[in-house]
Short mmCIF file of C-alpha atoms and ligand atoms in Angstrom, two decimals:
data_model
loop_
_atom_site.label_atom_id
_atom_site.label_comp_id
_atom_site.label_asym_id
_atom_site.label_seq_id
_atom_site.Cartn_x
_atom_site.Cartn_y
_atom_site.Cartn_z
CA MET A 72 9.32 77.67 9.29
CA MET A 73 9.88 77.53 5.46
CA ASP A 74 7.94 80.88 5.10
CA LEU A 75 10.18 82.64 7.51
CA THR A 76 13.28 81.34 5.88
CA LYS A 77 11.97 82.66 2.46
CA GLY A 78 11.26 85.94 3.97
CA TYR A 79 14.87 86.12 5.20
CA GLN A 80 16.23 85.05 1.74
CA ASN A 81 14.05 88.05 0.14
CA PHE A 82 15.21 90.32 2.78
CA LEU A 83 18.86 89.49 1.97
CA LEU A 84 18.46 89.69 -1.86
CA LYS A 85 16.60 92.86 -1.92
CA ARG A 86 18.90 94.92 0.20
CA PRO A 87 20.35 97.26 -2.30
CA ASN A 88 23.77 98.55 -0.62
CA GLY A 89 23.89 96.01 2.29
CA ASN A 90 26.94 94.29 3.56
CA PHE A 91 25.30 90.91 3.04
CA THR A 92 25.32 91.13 -0.70
CA GLY A 93 28.37 89.56 -2.52
CA ARG A 94 30.04 86.33 -1.56
CA PHE A 95 29.08 86.16 2.39
CA GLY A 96 25.36 86.76 1.46
CA LEU A 97 25.35 84.20 -1.35
CA ALA A 98 26.96 81.61 1.16
CA VAL A 99 24.16 82.41 3.80
CA PHE A 100 21.47 82.10 1.07
CA VAL A 101 23.08 78.63 0.06
CA VAL A 102 23.07 77.34 3.59
CA LEU A 103 19.55 78.46 4.39
CA ALA A 104 18.40 76.90 1.06
CA LEU A 105 20.05 73.59 2.07
CA LEU A 106 18.57 73.76 5.50
CA THR A 107 15.05 74.35 4.13
CA ALA A 108 15.48 71.45 1.73
CA CYS A 109 16.58 69.27 4.59
CA GLN A 110 13.70 70.32 6.87
CA ASP A 111 11.20 69.56 4.03
CA ARG A 112 12.81 66.04 3.54
CA GLN A 113 12.62 65.02 7.16
CA ARG A 114 9.40 66.30 8.35
CA GLY A 115 6.79 63.99 9.80
CA THR A 116 5.90 60.29 9.95
CA ALA A 117 4.65 58.56 6.85
CA ILE A 118 2.29 55.63 6.65
CA THR A 119 2.98 54.20 3.26
CA ASN A 120 1.40 51.83 0.80
CA VAL A 121 -1.85 52.05 2.50
CA THR A 122 -5.58 51.86 1.65
CA VAL A 123 -7.10 54.98 3.08
CA ILE A 124 -10.76 54.90 3.82
CA ASP A 125 -12.96 57.85 5.07
CA ALA A 126 -16.68 58.66 4.99
CA VAL A 127 -16.08 61.79 2.46
CA ASN A 128 -13.44 60.70 0.05
CA GLY A 129 -14.38 57.04 0.05
CA VAL A 130 -11.54 54.58 -0.69
CA ARG A 131 -8.12 55.56 -1.86
CA GLU A 132 -5.70 52.75 -2.61
CA HIS A 133 -1.88 52.64 -2.49
CA GLN A 134 -1.41 55.98 -0.47
CA THR A 135 1.13 57.56 1.50
CA VAL A 136 -0.21 59.69 4.56
CA VAL A 137 2.27 61.89 6.34
CA PHE A 138 1.60 63.50 9.61
CA ASP A 139 3.76 65.90 11.45
CA GLY A 140 2.94 66.61 15.20
CA ASP A 141 -0.90 66.88 15.41
CA GLU A 142 -1.53 67.50 11.75
CA ILE A 143 -1.87 65.55 8.54
CA ILE A 144 0.38 67.29 6.11
CA THR A 145 0.33 64.87 2.89
CA VAL A 146 -2.05 62.45 1.33
CA ARG A 147 -0.79 61.35 -1.90
CA SER A 148 0.03 58.29 -4.23
CA ALA A 149 2.52 55.89 -2.90
CA ASP A 150 4.34 56.12 -6.11
CA GLU A 151 5.41 59.61 -5.50
CA LYS A 152 8.76 59.75 -3.62
CA ILE A 153 8.68 61.41 -0.19
CA SER A 154 11.39 61.86 2.42
CA VAL A 155 10.33 61.93 6.04
CA SER A 156 11.90 61.49 9.40
CA LYS A 157 10.09 58.07 10.03
CA SER A 158 8.33 55.78 7.65
CA ILE A 159 5.93 52.80 8.38
CA ASP A 160 5.23 50.36 5.54
CA ALA A 161 1.36 49.58 5.94
CA THR A 162 1.19 47.31 2.79
CA GLY A 163 -2.17 45.32 2.93
CA LYS A 164 -3.33 47.58 5.74
CA TYR A 165 -6.23 50.07 5.99
CA LEU A 166 -6.26 53.58 7.53
CA ILE A 167 -9.34 55.10 8.85
CA PRO A 168 -9.92 58.39 10.82
CA GLY A 169 -9.52 58.21 14.61
CA LEU A 170 -13.08 56.96 16.07
CA TRP A 171 -15.54 58.84 18.33
CA ASP A 172 -17.59 57.39 20.99
CA PHE A 173 -20.31 60.09 20.87
CA HIS A 174 -21.92 59.09 24.36
CA VAL A 175 -19.75 58.31 27.40
CA HIS A 176 -19.79 58.82 30.98
CA LEU A 177 -16.17 59.42 32.14
CA THR A 178 -17.14 59.66 35.79
CA TYR A 179 -20.19 57.40 36.26
CA ASP A 180 -18.17 54.64 37.95
CA ASP A 181 -15.17 55.92 39.64
CA ARG A 182 -13.44 52.40 39.45
CA PHE A 183 -12.73 53.43 35.69
CA ASP A 184 -11.30 56.87 36.44
CA GLU A 185 -7.47 55.56 35.89
CA THR A 186 -8.25 53.37 32.96
CA MET A 187 -10.90 54.89 30.78
CA PRO A 188 -8.54 57.12 28.47
CA ALA A 189 -6.10 54.15 27.85
CA LEU A 190 -9.08 51.64 27.19
CA PHE A 191 -10.65 53.88 24.61
CA LEU A 192 -7.34 54.51 22.75
CA SER A 193 -6.56 50.68 22.75
CA TYR A 194 -9.83 50.51 20.74
CA GLY A 195 -9.12 53.27 18.29
CA ILE A 196 -11.25 55.70 20.04
CA THR A 197 -9.57 59.07 19.73
CA SER A 198 -12.30 61.41 20.78
CA VAL A 199 -15.18 61.13 23.31
CA ARG A 200 -18.28 63.23 24.18
CA ASP A 201 -19.27 63.01 27.71
CA THR A 202 -22.93 63.32 28.07
CA GLY A 203 -23.23 63.79 31.91
CA GLY A 204 -21.31 64.04 34.98
CA LEU A 205 -21.16 66.61 37.88
CA MET A 206 -18.63 69.38 37.26
CA ARG A 207 -16.66 68.61 40.44
CA ASN A 208 -16.03 65.03 39.20
CA VAL A 209 -15.85 65.66 35.31
CA LEU A 210 -13.75 68.92 35.33
CA PRO A 211 -10.61 67.30 36.85
CA VAL A 212 -10.79 64.29 34.45
CA VAL A 213 -11.24 66.67 31.45
CA GLU A 214 -8.46 68.80 32.70
CA ALA A 215 -6.16 65.55 33.12
CA MET A 216 -7.07 64.41 29.61
CA ARG A 217 -6.34 67.88 27.98
CA ALA A 218 -3.05 68.35 29.74
CA GLU A 219 0.04 68.88 27.48
CA ASN A 220 1.40 65.40 26.67
CA ALA A 221 -1.44 63.50 28.21
CA ILE A 222 -2.05 60.31 26.06
CA ALA A 223 -5.78 60.53 26.14
CA PRO A 224 -8.57 60.91 23.62
CA ARG A 225 -9.86 64.33 22.94
CA VAL A 226 -12.69 65.21 25.20
CA PHE A 227 -15.99 67.16 24.76
CA PHE A 228 -18.10 67.54 27.85
CA ALA A 229 -21.60 68.76 28.97
CA GLY A 230 -21.44 68.80 32.81
CA PRO A 231 -24.55 67.47 34.61
CA LEU A 232 -27.65 66.06 33.31
CA LEU A 233 -30.11 69.13 33.32
CA ASP A 234 -33.12 67.79 34.71
CA GLY A 235 -36.37 69.24 35.95
CA ARG A 236 -38.25 69.63 39.30
CA PHE A 237 -37.80 65.89 39.85
CA VAL A 238 -34.22 64.46 39.08
CA VAL A 239 -33.59 61.01 37.96
CA TYR A 240 -29.85 60.73 38.77
CA ASP A 241 -30.07 62.38 42.21
CA GLY A 242 -27.37 60.28 44.01
CA ASN A 243 -29.95 58.04 45.91
CA ASP A 244 -29.16 54.35 45.13
CA ARG A 245 -27.58 55.44 41.74
CA PRO A 246 -24.81 58.00 40.80
CA GLU A 247 -25.36 61.63 41.29
CA ILE A 248 -25.04 63.07 37.63
CA GLY A 249 -28.05 65.26 37.41
CA VAL A 250 -29.06 68.63 38.74
CA GLN A 251 -32.48 70.25 39.26
CA ASN A 252 -33.93 72.96 37.41
CA ALA A 253 -37.29 73.60 38.83
CA THR A 254 -37.81 77.04 36.90
CA PRO A 255 -36.86 78.69 33.69
CA GLN A 256 -34.80 81.26 35.84
CA GLN A 257 -32.92 78.45 37.47
CA ALA A 258 -32.26 76.85 34.08
CA ARG A 259 -30.81 80.01 32.62
CA GLU A 260 -28.55 80.42 35.61
CA THR A 261 -27.30 77.01 35.54
CA ILE A 262 -26.46 77.03 31.92
CA ALA A 263 -24.67 80.37 32.12
CA ASN A 264 -22.67 79.04 35.02
CA LEU A 265 -21.67 75.94 32.96
CA LYS A 266 -20.72 78.10 29.99
CA GLY A 267 -18.39 80.09 32.35
CA GLN A 268 -16.78 76.79 33.36
CA GLY A 269 -16.09 75.69 29.75
CA VAL A 270 -18.64 73.22 28.84
CA ASP A 271 -18.67 72.25 25.11
CA PHE A 272 -22.62 71.58 25.00
CA ILE A 273 -25.44 71.03 27.22
CA LYS A 274 -27.43 67.82 28.03
CA VAL A 275 -31.32 68.25 28.62
CA TYR A 276 -32.73 65.41 30.59
CA GLU A 277 -36.35 63.69 30.92
CA MET A 278 -37.99 65.42 33.79
CA VAL A 279 -37.92 68.86 32.51
CA SER A 280 -41.14 70.73 31.96
CA PRO A 281 -41.90 72.53 28.61
CA ASP A 282 -41.26 76.03 30.11
CA VAL A 283 -37.99 74.92 31.49
CA PHE A 284 -37.11 73.25 28.23
CA LEU A 285 -37.72 76.41 26.21
CA ALA A 286 -35.41 78.52 28.67
CA MET A 287 -32.76 75.93 28.17
CA VAL A 288 -32.91 75.97 24.39
CA GLU A 289 -33.11 79.84 24.46
CA THR A 290 -30.10 80.11 26.70
CA ALA A 291 -27.98 77.46 24.92
CA ASN A 292 -28.58 79.29 21.65
CA GLU A 293 -27.61 82.65 23.03
CA LEU A 294 -24.36 81.13 24.35
CA ALA A 295 -23.60 79.13 21.16
CA LEU A 296 -23.76 75.79 22.98
CA PRO A 297 -25.01 72.64 20.97
CA ILE A 298 -27.80 71.04 22.83
CA ASP A 299 -28.10 67.21 23.52
CA SER A 300 -31.31 65.75 24.78
CA HIS A 301 -33.62 63.06 25.78
CA VAL A 302 -37.09 63.88 24.62
CA PRO A 303 -38.56 65.27 27.95
CA LEU A 304 -41.37 63.17 29.14
CA SER A 305 -43.69 66.18 29.22
CA MET A 306 -43.05 66.89 25.35
CA ARG A 307 -43.60 65.18 22.12
CA ALA A 308 -40.61 64.13 19.97
CA SER A 309 -41.79 66.18 16.97
CA ILE A 310 -42.06 69.38 19.12
CA ALA A 311 -38.91 69.11 21.05
CA GLY A 312 -36.68 67.36 18.62
CA PRO A 313 -36.28 70.15 16.11
CA SER A 314 -35.01 72.39 18.89
CA VAL A 315 -32.10 70.35 19.99
CA ASP A 316 -28.91 69.10 18.03
CA SER A 317 -29.02 65.46 19.02
CA ILE A 318 -31.19 63.13 20.87
CA GLU A 319 -30.00 59.99 22.63
CA HIS A 320 -31.34 56.47 22.88
CA LEU A 321 -34.37 57.11 20.60
CA ARG A 322 -35.85 57.99 24.08
CA ASN A 323 -39.39 58.73 24.19
CA ILE A 324 -39.87 58.81 20.49
CA GLU A 325 -42.08 55.69 20.33
CA LEU A 326 -44.91 57.67 21.74
CA ASP A 327 -44.86 60.18 18.95
CA CYS A 328 -45.09 57.34 16.47
CA ALA A 329 -48.06 55.59 18.06
CA SER A 330 -51.64 55.66 16.76
CA ASP A 331 -52.84 56.61 20.30
CA SER A 332 -50.11 59.06 20.99
CA ALA A 333 -52.61 61.84 22.05
CA GLU A 334 -54.22 59.71 24.81
CA LEU A 335 -50.92 58.35 25.87
CA HIS A 336 -49.40 61.73 26.21
CA GLU A 337 -52.33 63.03 28.23
CA ALA A 338 -52.04 60.07 30.67
CA ARG A 339 -48.30 60.86 30.95
CA LEU A 340 -48.87 64.45 31.85
CA GLU A 341 -51.38 63.42 34.47
CA ARG A 342 -48.82 61.14 36.15
CA LEU A 343 -46.18 63.65 35.84
CA LYS A 344 -47.88 65.45 38.47
CA ASN A 345 -46.51 62.88 40.60
CA PRO A 346 -49.50 62.28 43.12
CA GLU A 347 -47.83 59.38 44.68
CA ARG A 348 -44.63 61.31 45.36
CA LEU A 349 -42.26 59.06 43.76
CA SER A 350 -38.56 59.80 43.34
CA GLY A 351 -37.50 61.13 39.99
CA PHE A 352 -35.96 57.76 39.01
CA GLU A 353 -39.28 55.95 40.14
CA LEU A 354 -41.41 58.28 38.18
CA ARG A 355 -39.53 58.04 35.14
CA SER A 356 -39.29 54.15 35.17
CA SER A 357 -42.95 53.73 35.97
CA LEU A 358 -43.85 55.78 32.75
CA HIS A 359 -41.26 53.85 30.63
CA SER A 360 -42.76 50.59 31.78
CA LEU A 361 -46.29 51.60 31.53
CA GLN A 362 -46.04 53.25 28.14
CA ARG A 363 -43.03 52.24 26.08
CA LEU A 364 -44.19 48.75 24.82
CA PRO A 365 -47.89 49.79 24.26
CA ALA A 366 -46.64 52.74 22.26
CA VAL A 367 -44.55 50.29 20.16
CA GLU A 368 -47.28 47.94 19.63
CA ASN A 369 -49.59 50.79 18.37
CA TYR A 370 -46.96 51.88 15.84
CA ASP A 371 -48.56 54.10 13.05
CA GLU A 372 -46.43 54.30 9.87
CA GLU A 373 -47.92 57.65 8.72
CA ARG A 374 -47.62 59.30 11.89
CA CYS A 375 -44.02 58.07 12.44
CA ASP A 376 -43.02 59.32 8.99
CA ARG A 377 -44.07 62.90 10.29
CA THR A 378 -42.04 62.41 13.47
CA ILE A 379 -39.02 61.18 11.42
CA GLY A 380 -39.57 64.34 9.14
CA ALA A 381 -39.54 66.71 12.01
CA LEU A 382 -36.12 65.11 13.18
CA ALA A 383 -34.52 65.53 9.78
CA SER A 384 -31.77 67.81 11.11
CA THR A 385 -31.47 66.45 14.66
CA MET A 386 -28.66 63.89 15.05
CA MET A 387 -29.78 60.65 16.53
CA VAL A 388 -27.45 58.79 18.89
CA PRO A 389 -29.50 55.52 19.14
CA THR A 390 -27.01 53.58 21.40
CA LEU A 391 -28.23 50.37 19.83
CA ARG A 392 -25.68 48.34 21.84
CA LEU A 393 -27.87 49.45 24.85
CA ASN A 394 -31.32 49.61 23.27
CA SER A 395 -30.79 46.30 21.32
CA PHE A 396 -28.60 44.62 23.89
CA ASN A 397 -30.32 41.42 23.76
CA LEU A 398 -29.87 40.80 19.97
CA ALA A 399 -26.13 40.61 20.43
CA PRO A 400 -25.00 40.82 24.01
CA PRO A 401 -21.43 41.36 24.41
CA PHE A 402 -20.72 38.30 26.46
CA ARG A 403 -21.54 36.33 23.18
CA LYS A 404 -18.70 37.97 21.34
CA GLY A 405 -15.57 36.01 20.80
CA ASP A 406 -13.38 38.85 22.27
CA TRP A 407 -15.40 39.50 25.37
CA GLN A 408 -12.85 37.74 27.63
CA ASP A 409 -10.19 39.87 26.04
CA ALA A 410 -12.37 42.94 26.75
CA LEU A 411 -12.94 41.73 30.45
CA ALA A 412 -9.20 41.31 30.93
CA ARG A 413 -8.54 44.97 30.20
CA ILE A 414 -10.82 46.51 32.80
CA PRO A 415 -10.11 46.99 36.46
CA THR A 416 -10.25 43.67 38.69
CA GLU A 417 -13.35 44.74 40.65
CA VAL A 418 -15.41 45.76 37.90
CA ARG A 419 -14.42 42.52 36.02
CA GLN A 420 -15.69 40.40 38.83
CA ASP A 421 -19.01 42.32 39.04
CA TRP A 422 -19.53 42.26 35.30
CA ALA A 423 -18.78 38.51 34.89
CA VAL A 424 -21.57 37.93 37.36
CA SER A 425 -24.01 40.30 35.83
CA ALA A 426 -23.17 38.75 32.38
CA GLU A 427 -24.09 35.20 33.64
CA GLN A 428 -27.32 36.52 35.09
CA LEU A 429 -28.30 38.24 31.90
CA ALA A 430 -27.46 35.18 29.84
CA ALA A 431 -29.63 33.00 31.98
CA ASN A 432 -32.63 35.22 32.01
CA PRO A 433 -33.08 37.10 28.69
CA SER A 434 -36.23 39.37 28.87
CA GLU A 435 -38.65 38.88 26.19
CA GLU A 436 -39.91 42.57 26.73
CA PHE A 437 -36.46 43.74 26.06
CA ASN A 438 -36.40 41.86 22.73
CA ARG A 439 -39.39 43.70 21.35
CA PHE A 440 -37.93 47.19 22.03
CA ALA A 441 -34.60 45.95 20.64
CA GLU A 442 -36.18 44.93 17.25
CA TRP A 443 -38.12 48.19 17.31
CA SER A 444 -35.02 50.40 17.76
CA LEU A 445 -33.18 48.60 14.94
CA PHE A 446 -36.41 49.12 12.65
CA LEU A 447 -36.51 52.97 13.64
CA VAL A 448 -32.88 53.56 13.05
CA LYS A 449 -33.34 51.84 9.38
CA ARG A 450 -36.26 54.11 8.74
CA MET A 451 -34.45 57.21 10.05
CA HIS A 452 -31.27 56.59 8.03
CA ALA A 453 -33.51 56.03 4.90
CA ALA A 454 -35.06 59.36 5.53
CA GLY A 455 -31.70 61.16 5.81
CA VAL A 456 -31.68 61.66 9.60
CA PRO A 457 -28.02 62.15 10.64
CA ILE A 458 -26.89 59.21 12.93
CA GLY A 459 -24.16 59.30 15.56
CA ALA A 460 -22.34 56.37 17.05
CA GLY A 461 -22.35 56.42 20.96
CA THR A 462 -22.57 53.55 23.60
CA ASP A 463 -23.36 55.04 27.15
CA THR A 464 -20.15 53.38 28.30
CA PRO A 465 -19.66 52.12 31.19
CA ILE A 466 -23.36 51.76 31.85
CA PHE A 467 -24.82 48.16 31.42
CA LEU A 468 -21.71 46.17 30.53
CA ALA A 469 -20.26 48.56 28.13
CA VAL A 470 -16.53 48.10 28.28
CA PRO A 471 -15.06 51.40 27.24
CA GLY A 472 -13.87 51.34 23.49
CA PHE A 473 -14.95 47.66 23.05
CA SER A 474 -18.57 48.73 22.75
CA LEU A 475 -18.09 51.33 20.11
CA HIS A 476 -17.27 48.47 17.88
CA SER A 477 -20.48 46.71 18.85
CA GLU A 478 -22.27 49.81 18.14
CA LEU A 479 -20.77 49.97 14.63
CA GLU A 480 -21.96 46.43 14.07
CA PHE A 481 -25.53 47.23 15.22
CA LEU A 482 -25.79 50.38 13.00
CA VAL A 483 -24.92 47.86 10.04
CA GLN A 484 -27.38 45.47 11.15
CA ALA A 485 -30.08 48.26 11.19
CA GLY A 486 -29.15 48.99 7.59
CA LEU A 487 -26.33 51.51 7.46
CA SER A 488 -23.55 50.68 5.00
CA PRO A 489 -20.16 50.02 6.65
CA LEU A 490 -19.18 53.40 5.22
CA ASP A 491 -21.97 55.12 6.75
CA ALA A 492 -21.35 53.57 10.16
CA LEU A 493 -17.87 54.87 10.03
CA LYS A 494 -19.43 58.21 9.10
CA ALA A 495 -21.56 57.97 12.35
CA ALA A 496 -18.21 57.69 14.40
CA THR A 497 -16.07 60.03 12.55
CA VAL A 498 -17.66 62.89 10.24
CA ARG A 499 -21.01 63.30 12.17
CA PRO A 500 -19.71 63.87 15.48
CA ALA A 501 -17.09 66.48 13.91
CA GLU A 502 -20.03 68.18 12.36
CA TYR A 503 -21.97 68.18 15.49
CA PHE A 504 -19.16 70.57 16.89
CA SER A 505 -18.64 72.33 13.64
CA LEU A 506 -15.14 70.74 13.47
CA GLN A 507 -15.52 69.04 10.13
CA HIS A 508 -12.68 71.00 8.63
CA LYS A 509 -10.24 69.78 11.35
CA MET A 510 -11.42 66.16 12.20
CA GLY A 511 -13.37 63.27 10.77
CA THR A 512 -11.53 62.55 7.37
CA ILE A 513 -8.08 61.85 6.17
CA ASP A 514 -7.08 65.11 4.43
CA VAL A 515 -4.30 67.73 4.55
CA GLY A 516 -4.89 69.97 7.56
CA ARG A 517 -6.93 67.55 9.71
CA VAL A 518 -5.69 66.50 13.06
CA ALA A 519 -3.48 63.54 13.21
CA ASP A 520 -6.12 61.02 14.88
CA LEU A 521 -5.82 57.72 12.82
CA VAL A 522 -6.45 54.02 13.06
CA LEU A 523 -4.45 51.41 11.28
CA LEU A 524 -6.35 48.16 10.56
CA ASP A 525 -5.39 44.63 9.37
CA ALA A 526 -8.65 43.97 7.66
CA ASN A 527 -10.83 45.91 5.47
CA PRO A 528 -13.89 47.43 7.45
CA LEU A 529 -16.04 47.80 4.22
CA GLU A 530 -15.99 44.08 3.75
CA ASP A 531 -17.00 43.46 7.47
CA ILE A 532 -17.56 46.32 9.81
CA ALA A 533 -16.10 43.90 12.61
CA ASN A 534 -12.84 44.54 11.07
CA THR A 535 -12.68 47.81 12.90
CA ARG A 536 -11.59 45.64 15.75
CA SER A 537 -8.38 44.54 13.80
CA ILE A 538 -6.36 47.35 15.16
CA SER A 539 -2.64 47.39 14.23
CA ALA A 540 -1.89 50.79 15.52
CA VAL A 541 -3.47 54.12 16.45
CA VAL A 542 -2.33 57.61 16.04
CA THR A 543 -3.63 60.01 18.70
CA LYS A 544 -2.83 63.74 18.52
CA GLY A 545 0.26 62.94 16.42
CA ARG A 546 1.43 60.14 18.65
CA PHE A 547 2.01 56.70 16.68
CA MET A 548 1.15 53.89 19.11
CA THR A 549 1.62 50.17 18.02
CA ALA A 550 -0.57 47.57 19.51
CA ASN A 551 2.25 46.80 22.03
CA ASP A 552 2.57 50.48 22.99
CA LEU A 553 -1.25 50.49 23.54
CA LYS A 554 -0.80 47.21 25.65
CA ALA A 555 1.90 48.96 27.80
CA LEU A 556 -0.29 51.98 28.36
CA LEU A 557 -3.06 49.63 29.53
CA GLU A 558 -0.69 47.80 31.79
CA ALA A 559 0.44 51.17 33.35
CA THR A 560 -2.92 52.03 34.57
CA GLY A 561 -2.75 48.88 36.52
CA ALA A 562 -6.05 47.25 35.54
CA THR A 563 -5.13 44.70 32.83
CA THR A 564 -4.29 41.15 32.99
CA LEU A 565 -3.52 40.76 29.36
ZN1 ZN B 823 -25.95 58.37 29.02
#
């Protein structure tokens, strides 16, 4: 706007013999100049006197942050005078970039269809990465979330889990979110087709064979699609890991860290021939229960250092709130009842029962894996492996949004600093999609996704729960606005 006006002024001034020179021209110039000044003064919403925290710039105290539409246009000292159309005094508060949940399933449980976007926003999650759903289910949800004026997080999606000859999530007794890729040719066609339908990345699942995996990697690279993956059961983490951009749940990495990894892997390949003709789900579960804990028990530090070295540029999304669930189950948290109150009634009743059962029968086996997951994340972080914050919500009692804050706490428990935990939910996800110049920090030119907190998250990461307001795509929402949004979905009993 300002540039256009300037151009017009130059045009007026430069015309040598035009009728606009003289008094009339001068009058137009003055009016335009005043208009420009007015527009400058009134642009945007300012959050003033706030402490700004992000994982690149660190801590900046006593700031004013102005956003206009979906863009941050000013970050400067609060002492400098600024005129804007709206100003919010945030004295004593903390401003962080909008958070990501980097591992969600928007269509895993259709009882959440209406409420998920509002739930995420109510907990300060302004972007999500959907890591698996059939296109016919996930596309309409993505389209609705991306519609103009939709009040919803930004969404990046993979489409279905790309599984192998056997499919784990095949729709029998569990949601259908996986598709079969029995041959390399089938894998190439599937991925080209997904690209045509607009996916942002692909998700490689556990039952793929090495030749199908290779075809998937080649095709995704040709089509410039980032690759998310579980380490396929037929492959070693140190072989598959460097070819993909992210790995979820630390899945199947324990085998590559075991002193007897070669023997375990051989036994695994034998079993994957599936002589008992198990379903994909049964086959996978049988391998996990046969081999996971033995591999953890045979942990070999030197071997694991080599594995971690091979994963140096592959983002780990450990979903500790899932892997290490037993160490801090959600139902032990003070705000669990509040979280339950926000979700649809039918789900709330189911989950309350499940929570009681889990509390009554904690699994010892699960504890061992929980400790190992924390330990491995600590080692990986120390070795410089990038860490992303994701939850797998709504699977296994993960309230959308609420569970991301649990994940941040787990990451700190594993040894990340609170600022590094924030990095895992802001800068790292942005980098994954090569969007670090648009998202992830509070800088001029970044999108207007922000979370205003009542308490300092660097003093205690749990303070990311003290949400005072959320800015999503340039829309400022107070705690009351967020509550009203939730109520409008019909789910909440807040
Ligand atoms: Zn998942």
